[in-house]
Short mmCIF file of C-alpha atoms in Angstrom, two decimals:
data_model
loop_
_atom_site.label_atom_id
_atom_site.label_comp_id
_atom_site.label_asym_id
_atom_site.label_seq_id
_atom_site.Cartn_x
_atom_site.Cartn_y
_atom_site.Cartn_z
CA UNK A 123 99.48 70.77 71.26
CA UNK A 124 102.98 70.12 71.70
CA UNK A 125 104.73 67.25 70.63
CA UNK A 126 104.44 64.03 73.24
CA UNK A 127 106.97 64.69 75.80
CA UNK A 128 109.13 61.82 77.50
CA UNK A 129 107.03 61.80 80.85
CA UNK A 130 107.75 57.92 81.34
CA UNK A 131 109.26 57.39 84.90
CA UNK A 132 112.19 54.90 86.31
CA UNK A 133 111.51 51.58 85.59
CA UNK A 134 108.74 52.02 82.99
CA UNK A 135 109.14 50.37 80.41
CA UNK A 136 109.42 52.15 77.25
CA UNK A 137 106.21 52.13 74.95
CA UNK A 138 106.28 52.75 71.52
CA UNK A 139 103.14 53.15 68.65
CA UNK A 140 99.60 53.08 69.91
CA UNK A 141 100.08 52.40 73.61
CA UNK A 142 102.37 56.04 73.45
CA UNK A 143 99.16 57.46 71.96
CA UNK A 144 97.25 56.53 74.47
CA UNK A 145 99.04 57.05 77.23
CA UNK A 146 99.97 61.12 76.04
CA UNK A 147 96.45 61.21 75.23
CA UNK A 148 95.17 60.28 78.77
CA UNK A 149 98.26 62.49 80.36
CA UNK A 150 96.95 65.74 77.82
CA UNK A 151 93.71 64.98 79.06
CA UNK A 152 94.13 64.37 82.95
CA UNK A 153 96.09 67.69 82.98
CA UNK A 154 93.86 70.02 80.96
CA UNK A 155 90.92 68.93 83.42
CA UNK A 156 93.03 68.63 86.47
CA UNK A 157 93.87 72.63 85.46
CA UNK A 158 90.21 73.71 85.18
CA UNK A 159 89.06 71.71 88.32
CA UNK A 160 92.04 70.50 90.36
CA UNK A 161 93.14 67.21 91.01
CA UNK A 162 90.52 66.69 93.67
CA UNK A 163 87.62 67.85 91.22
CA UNK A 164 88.66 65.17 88.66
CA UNK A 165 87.58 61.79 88.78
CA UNK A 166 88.86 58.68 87.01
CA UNK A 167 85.60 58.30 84.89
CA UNK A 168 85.87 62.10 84.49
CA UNK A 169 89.19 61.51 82.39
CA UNK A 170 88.07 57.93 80.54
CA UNK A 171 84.95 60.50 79.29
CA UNK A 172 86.96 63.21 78.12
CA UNK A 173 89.61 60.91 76.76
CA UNK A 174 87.44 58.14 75.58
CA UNK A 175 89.67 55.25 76.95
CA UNK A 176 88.28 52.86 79.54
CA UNK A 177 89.66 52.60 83.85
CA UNK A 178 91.65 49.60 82.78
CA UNK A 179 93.63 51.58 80.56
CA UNK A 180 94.36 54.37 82.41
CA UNK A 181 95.07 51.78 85.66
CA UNK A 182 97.56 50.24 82.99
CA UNK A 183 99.26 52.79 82.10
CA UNK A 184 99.71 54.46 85.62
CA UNK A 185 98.56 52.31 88.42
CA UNK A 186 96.65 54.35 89.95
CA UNK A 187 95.07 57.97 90.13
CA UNK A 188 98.35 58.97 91.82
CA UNK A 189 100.61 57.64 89.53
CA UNK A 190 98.69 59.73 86.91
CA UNK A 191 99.08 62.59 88.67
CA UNK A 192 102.52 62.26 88.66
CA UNK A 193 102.52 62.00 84.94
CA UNK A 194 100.53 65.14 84.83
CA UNK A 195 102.98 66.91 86.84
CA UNK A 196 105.93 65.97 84.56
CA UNK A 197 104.11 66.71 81.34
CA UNK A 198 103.32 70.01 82.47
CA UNK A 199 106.33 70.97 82.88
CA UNK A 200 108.07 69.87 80.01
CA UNK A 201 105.47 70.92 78.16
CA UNK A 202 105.83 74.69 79.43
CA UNK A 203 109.25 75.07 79.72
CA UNK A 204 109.19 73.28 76.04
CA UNK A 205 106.89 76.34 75.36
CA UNK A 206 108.79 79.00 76.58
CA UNK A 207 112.39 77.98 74.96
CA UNK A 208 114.89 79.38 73.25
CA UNK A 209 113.68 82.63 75.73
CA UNK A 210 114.37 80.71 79.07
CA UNK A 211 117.36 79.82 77.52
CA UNK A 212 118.76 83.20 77.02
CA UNK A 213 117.80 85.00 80.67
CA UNK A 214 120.65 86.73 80.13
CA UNK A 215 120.25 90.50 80.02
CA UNK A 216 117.71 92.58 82.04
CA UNK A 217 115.82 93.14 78.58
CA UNK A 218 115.59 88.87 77.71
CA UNK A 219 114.17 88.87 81.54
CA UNK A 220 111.16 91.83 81.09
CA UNK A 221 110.25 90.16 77.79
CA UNK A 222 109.97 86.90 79.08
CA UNK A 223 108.06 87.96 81.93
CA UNK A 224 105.91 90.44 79.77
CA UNK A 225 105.13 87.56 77.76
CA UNK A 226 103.77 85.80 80.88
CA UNK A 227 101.59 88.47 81.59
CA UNK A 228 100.23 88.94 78.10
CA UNK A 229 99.40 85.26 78.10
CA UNK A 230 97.29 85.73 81.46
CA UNK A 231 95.71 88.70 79.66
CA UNK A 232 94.83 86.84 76.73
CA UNK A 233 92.80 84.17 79.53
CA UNK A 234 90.81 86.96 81.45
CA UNK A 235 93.78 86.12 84.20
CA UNK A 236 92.15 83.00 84.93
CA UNK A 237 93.45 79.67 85.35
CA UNK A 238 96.64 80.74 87.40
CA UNK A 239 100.16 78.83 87.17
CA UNK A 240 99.67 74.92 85.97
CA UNK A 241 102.49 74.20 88.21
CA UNK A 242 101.47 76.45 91.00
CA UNK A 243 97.98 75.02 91.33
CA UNK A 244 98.86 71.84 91.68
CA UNK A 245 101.63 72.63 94.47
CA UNK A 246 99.12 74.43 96.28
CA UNK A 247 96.98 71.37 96.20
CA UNK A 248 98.95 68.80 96.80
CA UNK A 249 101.55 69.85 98.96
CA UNK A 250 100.23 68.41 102.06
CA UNK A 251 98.36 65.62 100.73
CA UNK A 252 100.76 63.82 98.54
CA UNK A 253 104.24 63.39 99.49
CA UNK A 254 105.48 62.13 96.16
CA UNK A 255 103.51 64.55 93.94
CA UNK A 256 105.48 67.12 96.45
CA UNK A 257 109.04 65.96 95.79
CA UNK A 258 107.89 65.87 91.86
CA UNK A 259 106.81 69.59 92.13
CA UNK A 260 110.16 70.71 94.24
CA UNK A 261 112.05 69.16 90.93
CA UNK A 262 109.52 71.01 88.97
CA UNK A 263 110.52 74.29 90.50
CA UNK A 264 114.00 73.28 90.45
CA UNK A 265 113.83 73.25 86.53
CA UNK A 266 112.23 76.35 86.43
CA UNK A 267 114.51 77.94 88.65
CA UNK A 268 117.63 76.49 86.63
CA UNK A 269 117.39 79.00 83.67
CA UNK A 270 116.60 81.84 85.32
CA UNK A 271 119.95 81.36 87.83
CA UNK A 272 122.17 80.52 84.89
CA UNK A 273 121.29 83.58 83.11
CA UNK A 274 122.04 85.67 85.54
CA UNK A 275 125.15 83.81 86.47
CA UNK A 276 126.37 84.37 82.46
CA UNK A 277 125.70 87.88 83.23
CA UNK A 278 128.00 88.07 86.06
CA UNK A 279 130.15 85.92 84.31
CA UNK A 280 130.33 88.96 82.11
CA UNK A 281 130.30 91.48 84.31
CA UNK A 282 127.20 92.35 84.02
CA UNK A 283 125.66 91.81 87.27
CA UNK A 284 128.02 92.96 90.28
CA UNK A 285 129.79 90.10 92.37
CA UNK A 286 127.68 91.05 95.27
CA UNK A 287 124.70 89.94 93.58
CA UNK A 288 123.72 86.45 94.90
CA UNK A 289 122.13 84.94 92.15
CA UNK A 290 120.25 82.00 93.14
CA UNK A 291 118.95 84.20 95.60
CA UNK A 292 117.77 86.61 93.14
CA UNK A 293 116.46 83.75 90.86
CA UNK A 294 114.38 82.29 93.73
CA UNK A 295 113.27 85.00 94.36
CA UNK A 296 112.09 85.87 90.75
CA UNK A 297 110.23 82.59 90.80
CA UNK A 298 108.15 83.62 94.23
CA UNK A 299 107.44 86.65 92.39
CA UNK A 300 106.12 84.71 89.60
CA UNK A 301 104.21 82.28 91.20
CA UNK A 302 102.77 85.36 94.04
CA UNK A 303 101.87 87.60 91.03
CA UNK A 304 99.92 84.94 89.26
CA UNK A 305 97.87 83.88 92.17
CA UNK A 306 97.04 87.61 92.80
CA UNK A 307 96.45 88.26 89.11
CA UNK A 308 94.39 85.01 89.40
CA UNK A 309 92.32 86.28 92.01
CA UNK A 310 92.13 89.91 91.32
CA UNK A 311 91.62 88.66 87.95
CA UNK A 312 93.99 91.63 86.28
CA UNK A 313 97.51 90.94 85.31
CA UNK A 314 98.54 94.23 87.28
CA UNK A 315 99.91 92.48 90.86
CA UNK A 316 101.65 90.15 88.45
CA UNK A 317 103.64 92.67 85.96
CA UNK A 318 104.41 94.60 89.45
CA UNK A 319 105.64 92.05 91.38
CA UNK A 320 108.00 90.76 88.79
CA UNK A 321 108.87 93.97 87.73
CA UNK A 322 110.19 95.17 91.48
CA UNK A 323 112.40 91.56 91.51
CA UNK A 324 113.97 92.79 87.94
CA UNK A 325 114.49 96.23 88.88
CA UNK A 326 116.48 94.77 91.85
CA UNK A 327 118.49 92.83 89.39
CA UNK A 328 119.03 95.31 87.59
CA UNK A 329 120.39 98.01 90.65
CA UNK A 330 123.70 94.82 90.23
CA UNK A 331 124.27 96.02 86.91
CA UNK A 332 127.69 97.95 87.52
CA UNK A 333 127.26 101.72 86.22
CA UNK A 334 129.65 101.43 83.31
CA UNK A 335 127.91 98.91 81.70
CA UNK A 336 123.98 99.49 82.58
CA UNK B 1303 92.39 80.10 120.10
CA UNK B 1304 91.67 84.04 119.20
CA UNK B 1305 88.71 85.70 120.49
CA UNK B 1306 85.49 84.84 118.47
CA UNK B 1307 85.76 87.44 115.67
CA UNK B 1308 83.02 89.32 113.40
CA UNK B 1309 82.40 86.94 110.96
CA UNK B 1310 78.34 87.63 110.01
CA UNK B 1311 78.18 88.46 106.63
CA UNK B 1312 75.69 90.87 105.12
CA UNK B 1313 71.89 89.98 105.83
CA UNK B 1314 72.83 87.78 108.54
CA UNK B 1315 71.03 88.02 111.88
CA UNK B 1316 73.67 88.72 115.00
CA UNK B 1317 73.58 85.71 117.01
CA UNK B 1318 74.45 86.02 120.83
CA UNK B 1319 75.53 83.30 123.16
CA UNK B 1320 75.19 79.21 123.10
CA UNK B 1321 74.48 79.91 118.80
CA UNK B 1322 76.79 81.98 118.34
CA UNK B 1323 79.40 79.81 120.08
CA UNK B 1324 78.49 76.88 118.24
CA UNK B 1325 78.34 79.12 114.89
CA UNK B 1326 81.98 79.77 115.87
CA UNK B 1327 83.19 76.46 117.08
CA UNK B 1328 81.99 75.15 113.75
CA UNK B 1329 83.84 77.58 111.69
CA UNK B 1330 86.99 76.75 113.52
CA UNK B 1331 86.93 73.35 112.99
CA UNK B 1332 85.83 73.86 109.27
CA UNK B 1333 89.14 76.27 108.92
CA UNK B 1334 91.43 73.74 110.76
CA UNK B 1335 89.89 70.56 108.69
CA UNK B 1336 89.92 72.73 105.71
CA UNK B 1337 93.86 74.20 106.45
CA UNK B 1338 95.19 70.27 106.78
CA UNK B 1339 92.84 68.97 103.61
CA UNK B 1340 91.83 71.35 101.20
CA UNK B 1341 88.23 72.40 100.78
CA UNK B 1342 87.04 69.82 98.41
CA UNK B 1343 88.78 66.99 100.67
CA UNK B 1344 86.75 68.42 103.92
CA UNK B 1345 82.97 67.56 104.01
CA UNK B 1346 80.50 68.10 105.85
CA UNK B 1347 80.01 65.08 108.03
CA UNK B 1348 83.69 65.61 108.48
CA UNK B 1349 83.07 68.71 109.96
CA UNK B 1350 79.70 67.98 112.15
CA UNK B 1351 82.16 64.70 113.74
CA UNK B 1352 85.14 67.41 114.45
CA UNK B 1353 82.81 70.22 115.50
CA UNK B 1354 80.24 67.50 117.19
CA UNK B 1355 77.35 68.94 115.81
CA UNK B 1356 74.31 68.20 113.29
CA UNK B 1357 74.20 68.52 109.83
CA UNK B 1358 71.25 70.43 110.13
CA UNK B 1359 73.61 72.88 112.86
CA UNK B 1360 75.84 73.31 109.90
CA UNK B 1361 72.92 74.08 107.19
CA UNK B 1362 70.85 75.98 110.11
CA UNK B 1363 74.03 78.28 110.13
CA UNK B 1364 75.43 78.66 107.04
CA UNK B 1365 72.47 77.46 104.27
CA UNK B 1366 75.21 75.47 102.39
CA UNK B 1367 78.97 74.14 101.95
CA UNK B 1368 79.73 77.50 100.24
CA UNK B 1369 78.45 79.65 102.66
CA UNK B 1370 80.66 77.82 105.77
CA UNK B 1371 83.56 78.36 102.82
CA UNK B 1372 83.19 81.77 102.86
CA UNK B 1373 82.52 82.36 106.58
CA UNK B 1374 86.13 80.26 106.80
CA UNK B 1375 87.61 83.22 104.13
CA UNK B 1376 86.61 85.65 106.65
CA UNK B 1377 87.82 83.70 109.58
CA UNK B 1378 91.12 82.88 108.15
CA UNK B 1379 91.81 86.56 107.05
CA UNK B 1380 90.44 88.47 110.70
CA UNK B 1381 92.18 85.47 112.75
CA UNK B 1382 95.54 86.61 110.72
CA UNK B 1383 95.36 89.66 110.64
CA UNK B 1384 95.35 90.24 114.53
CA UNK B 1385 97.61 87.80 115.46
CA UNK B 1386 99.90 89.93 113.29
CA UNK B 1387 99.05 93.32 115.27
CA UNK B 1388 100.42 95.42 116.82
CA UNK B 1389 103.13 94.58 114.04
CA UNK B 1390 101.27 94.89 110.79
CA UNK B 1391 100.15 98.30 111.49
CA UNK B 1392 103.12 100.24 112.30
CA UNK B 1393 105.01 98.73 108.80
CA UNK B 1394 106.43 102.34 108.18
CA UNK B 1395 110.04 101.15 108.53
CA UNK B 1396 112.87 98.85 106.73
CA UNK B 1397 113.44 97.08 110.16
CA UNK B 1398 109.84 96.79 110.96
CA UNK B 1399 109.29 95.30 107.21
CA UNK B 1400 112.33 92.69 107.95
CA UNK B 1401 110.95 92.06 111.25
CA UNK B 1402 107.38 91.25 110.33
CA UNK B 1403 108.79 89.07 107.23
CA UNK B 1404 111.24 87.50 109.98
CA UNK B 1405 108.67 86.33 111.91
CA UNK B 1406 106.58 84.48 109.20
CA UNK B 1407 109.60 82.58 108.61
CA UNK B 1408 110.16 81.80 111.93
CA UNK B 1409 106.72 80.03 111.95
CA UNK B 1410 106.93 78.51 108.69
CA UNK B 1411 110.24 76.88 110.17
CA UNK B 1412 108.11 75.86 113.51
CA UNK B 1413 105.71 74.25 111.02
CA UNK B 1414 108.49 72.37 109.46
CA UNK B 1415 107.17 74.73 106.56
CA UNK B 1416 104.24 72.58 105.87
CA UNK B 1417 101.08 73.80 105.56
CA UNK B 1418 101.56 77.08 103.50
CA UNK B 1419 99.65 80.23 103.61
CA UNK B 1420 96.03 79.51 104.94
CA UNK B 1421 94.79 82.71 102.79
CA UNK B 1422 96.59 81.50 99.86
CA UNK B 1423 95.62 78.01 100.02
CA UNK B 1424 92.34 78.66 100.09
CA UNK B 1425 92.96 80.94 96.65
CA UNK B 1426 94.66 78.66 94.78
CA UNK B 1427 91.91 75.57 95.24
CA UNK B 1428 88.87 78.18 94.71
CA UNK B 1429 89.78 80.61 92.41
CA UNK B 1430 88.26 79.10 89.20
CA UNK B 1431 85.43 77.03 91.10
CA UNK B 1432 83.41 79.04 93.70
CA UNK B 1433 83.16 82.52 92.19
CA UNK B 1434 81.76 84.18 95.60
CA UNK B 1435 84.97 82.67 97.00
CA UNK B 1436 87.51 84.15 94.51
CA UNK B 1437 85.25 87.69 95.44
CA UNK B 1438 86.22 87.14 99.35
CA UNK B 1439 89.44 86.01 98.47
CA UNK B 1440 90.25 89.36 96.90
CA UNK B 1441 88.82 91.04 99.53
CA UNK B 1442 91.15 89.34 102.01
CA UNK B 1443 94.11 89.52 100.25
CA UNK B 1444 93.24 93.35 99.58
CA UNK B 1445 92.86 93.83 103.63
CA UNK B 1446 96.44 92.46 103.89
CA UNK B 1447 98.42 94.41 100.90
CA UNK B 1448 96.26 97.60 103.10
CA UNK B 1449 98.79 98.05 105.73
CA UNK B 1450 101.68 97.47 103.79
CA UNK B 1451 100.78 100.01 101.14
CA UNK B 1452 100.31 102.38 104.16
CA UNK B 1453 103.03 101.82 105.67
CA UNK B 1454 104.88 102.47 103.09
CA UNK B 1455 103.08 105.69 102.47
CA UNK B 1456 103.63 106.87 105.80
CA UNK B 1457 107.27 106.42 105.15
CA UNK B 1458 107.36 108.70 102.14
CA UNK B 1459 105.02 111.46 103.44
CA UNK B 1460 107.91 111.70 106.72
CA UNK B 1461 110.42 111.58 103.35
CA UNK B 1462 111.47 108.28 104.30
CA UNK B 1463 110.87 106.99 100.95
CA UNK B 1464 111.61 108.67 97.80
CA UNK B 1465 108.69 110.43 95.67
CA UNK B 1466 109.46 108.33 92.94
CA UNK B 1467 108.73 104.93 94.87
CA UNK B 1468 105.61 103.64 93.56
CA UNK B 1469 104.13 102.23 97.15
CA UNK B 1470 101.17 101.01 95.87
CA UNK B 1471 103.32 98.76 93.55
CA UNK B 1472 105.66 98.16 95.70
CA UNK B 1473 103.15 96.74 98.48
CA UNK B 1474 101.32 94.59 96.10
CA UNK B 1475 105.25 93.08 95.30
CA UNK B 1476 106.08 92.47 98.89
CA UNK B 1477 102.58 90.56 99.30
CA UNK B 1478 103.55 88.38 95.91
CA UNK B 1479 106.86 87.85 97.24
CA UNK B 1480 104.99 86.84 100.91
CA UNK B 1481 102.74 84.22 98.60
CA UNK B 1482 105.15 82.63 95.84
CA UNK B 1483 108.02 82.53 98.62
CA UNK B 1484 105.56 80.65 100.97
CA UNK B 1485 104.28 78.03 98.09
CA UNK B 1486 108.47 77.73 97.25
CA UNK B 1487 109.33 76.71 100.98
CA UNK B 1488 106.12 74.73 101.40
CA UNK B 1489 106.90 72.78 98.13
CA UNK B 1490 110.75 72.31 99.31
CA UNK B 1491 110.36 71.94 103.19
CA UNK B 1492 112.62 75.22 103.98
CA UNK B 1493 111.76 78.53 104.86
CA UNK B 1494 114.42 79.70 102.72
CA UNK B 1495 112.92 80.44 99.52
CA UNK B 1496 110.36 82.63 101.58
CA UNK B 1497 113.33 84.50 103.37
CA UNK B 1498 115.42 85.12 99.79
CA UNK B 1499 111.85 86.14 98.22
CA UNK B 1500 110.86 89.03 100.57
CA UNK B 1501 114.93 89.84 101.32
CA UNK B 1502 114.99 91.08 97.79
CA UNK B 1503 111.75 92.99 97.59
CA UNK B 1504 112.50 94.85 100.66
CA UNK B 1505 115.74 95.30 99.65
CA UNK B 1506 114.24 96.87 97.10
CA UNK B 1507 112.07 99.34 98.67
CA UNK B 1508 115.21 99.99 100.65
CA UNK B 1509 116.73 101.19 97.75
CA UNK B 1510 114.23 103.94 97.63
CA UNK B 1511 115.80 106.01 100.82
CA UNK B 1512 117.07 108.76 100.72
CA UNK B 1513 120.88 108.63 101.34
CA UNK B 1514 120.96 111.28 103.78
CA UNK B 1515 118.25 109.05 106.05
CA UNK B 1516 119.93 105.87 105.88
#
C-alpha cells in the first residue's frame, strides 16, 4: 500500500495518530470495495466489515456515505498518480509517453483486463447522480491531464513538437484514449483496444515532431 | 420513440401484438430509468410504476432483473445504431467520419453533455458484476466498431487509404476516442473534450491518404 495520502478536505480539521489510522484505513477500504462493486454495490456495514470499525466511526470521520465517497475519490487519485511518478513527470519525449502507456497496459494484463480505470468507474457512476463527486472527478481528470500537457508543452518548448501542435488538445485527447481503451479492454477483456487506441493518439503526436529532429 | 426493434434473445418465443407491446414498453422504460440512474439504482417496482405494469409482467417476460438488463443491452445498441443510419454505414470518407463525430457532439451539447454514452454506461457499471452483461456488452460495442472498420476498409480498397493503415486498429481507436471523449465531457459539462478526442484520431487516419487524393 502506499503511504497515507493527505485526502483531508477544506475545513477538516487536521488529525494526527490513531484517528489518521483509522480514517486511511476506512478510505483504503471504501475504495478497494467501491472498485470491485461500485459505489452503489457497497454498503456502509459492507465497509465497517471489511474494515472492522463501527457506522459511528465512519459517520465521524466523513458525515456521511457521500462524504466518503469523496474521500475515496481523492485517495485514488493521489494514490495513482503517486504510483505512476517520476514517469508522469517526465512525458516528455514520444519514447517516456509509449512506456508509460505500455506500462498501463501491462498492468491490465497482469489483472486478466479486469477492473477497468479506478477513476473512470467511478465517473461513469456517478456522473449524473452526484454533483459534488462530479466536480471532484473533473479535478481528478484535470490532474491527470496536467502532466501529460506539460510534457508535451517542454517538448515544444524544445522544438520538439511543431508549433502547430495544440497541446492540450492532444493531451485531452490522450486521456479519452486512455480512459476509451480501458473500458474496451475492460469489456473485451484483452488489453488490445487499449495499446491501439493510445498508440494511434501517440503516433499523432509524434507526426508534430519536425523532421530534423524525429 | 423508434420502431419496436428485434430484441428476443435466443430460445425466446416471438411474441405478437398486446405482449409484445407491453414486452417493449417495459424495456423502454427499463432503458430510460436505467439511462438517468444506473442499473443498480433502477428496480423493479421502479420499473412496473414507470412502465404501469406487474411484477409478475416483468418476471413473466424476462425471468429476472438480469434478463430485462440484457434485453436493455440489446435495446440500447439496435435503438443507436439506426438512429445513426443512413450515416454510420457509408463511413468511407474523412468528411463523413467528421460529420458523424460532429453530430454526437452536437447532441451531447443539446444534453448539456449529461448523461454520457448509454452503451458505455451500461459497461462501465456491469463489467465486473453481471458476466452475461459484460458478454452483450462486447457484442454491442463490437456491432458499433463494425461499420467503422468497414468503412475504413472500403476507403483503402478504392486507395483512399494507404496499405499501411492498420483499419482494424484504427477503428477500434476512433470508438475509444468516441468513449473516453464522451466520459471527459460528461465529467466536465462540455462537449469539448469529445470534439478534441475524435479531431485527433481522425486526423490521424487522415494522415493515411494518399497525397495525390487529398
Amino acid at each position: 500500500m502506499n503511504a497515507p495520502v493527505d485526502t483531508e478536505r477544506p475545513g477538516q480539521r487536521r488529525l494526527t495518530g490513531p484517528g489518521r489510522k483509522t480514517r486511511d484505513r476506512i478510505i483504503e477500504t471504501a475504495a478497494e470495495l467501491m472498485f470491485h462493486r461500485g459505489v452503489g454495490g457497497t454498503s456502509i456495514p459492507d465497509i465497517q466489515a471489511a474494515a472492522g470499525v463501527s457506522a459511528s466511526q465512519i459517520y465521524h470521520y466523513f458525515g456521511d456515505k457521500q462524504g466518503l465517497v469523496l474521500a475515496v475519490i481523492d485517495y485514488q487519485t493521489d494514490t495513482k498518480l503517486d504510483q505512476q511518478r517520476p514517469l508522469l513527470d517526465s512525458l516528455d519525449s514520444i519514447e517516456a509517453l509509449r512506456e508509460w502507456c505500455d506500462r498501463a497496459a501491462d498492468r491490465q494484463d497482469a489483472m486478466g483486463c479486469a477492473g477497468g480505470c479506478e477513476i473512470g468507474s467511478l465517473a461513469s457512476e456517478l456522473a449524473e447522480t452526484d454533483p459534488s463527486a462530479r466536480t471532484d472527478l473533473a479535478a481528478s481528470f484535470d490532474r491527470w491531464e496536467a502532466p501529460i500537457r506539460s510534457g508535451l508543452a517542454r517538448m515544444q518548448a524544445r522544438g520538439e513538437l511543431s508549433d502547430s501542435a495544440d497541446v492540450a488538445a492532444l493531451a485531452t485527447a490522450l486521456l479519452a484514449a486512455i480512459q476509451g481503451g480501458m473500458l474496451l479492454s475492460q469489456i473485451r477483456r484483452s488489453s488490445t483496444a487499449y495499446r491501439q487506441a493510445v498508440s494511434v493518439v501517440i503516433d499523432r503526436i509524434e507526426s508534430y515532431v519536425p523532421r530534423d529532429t524525429a
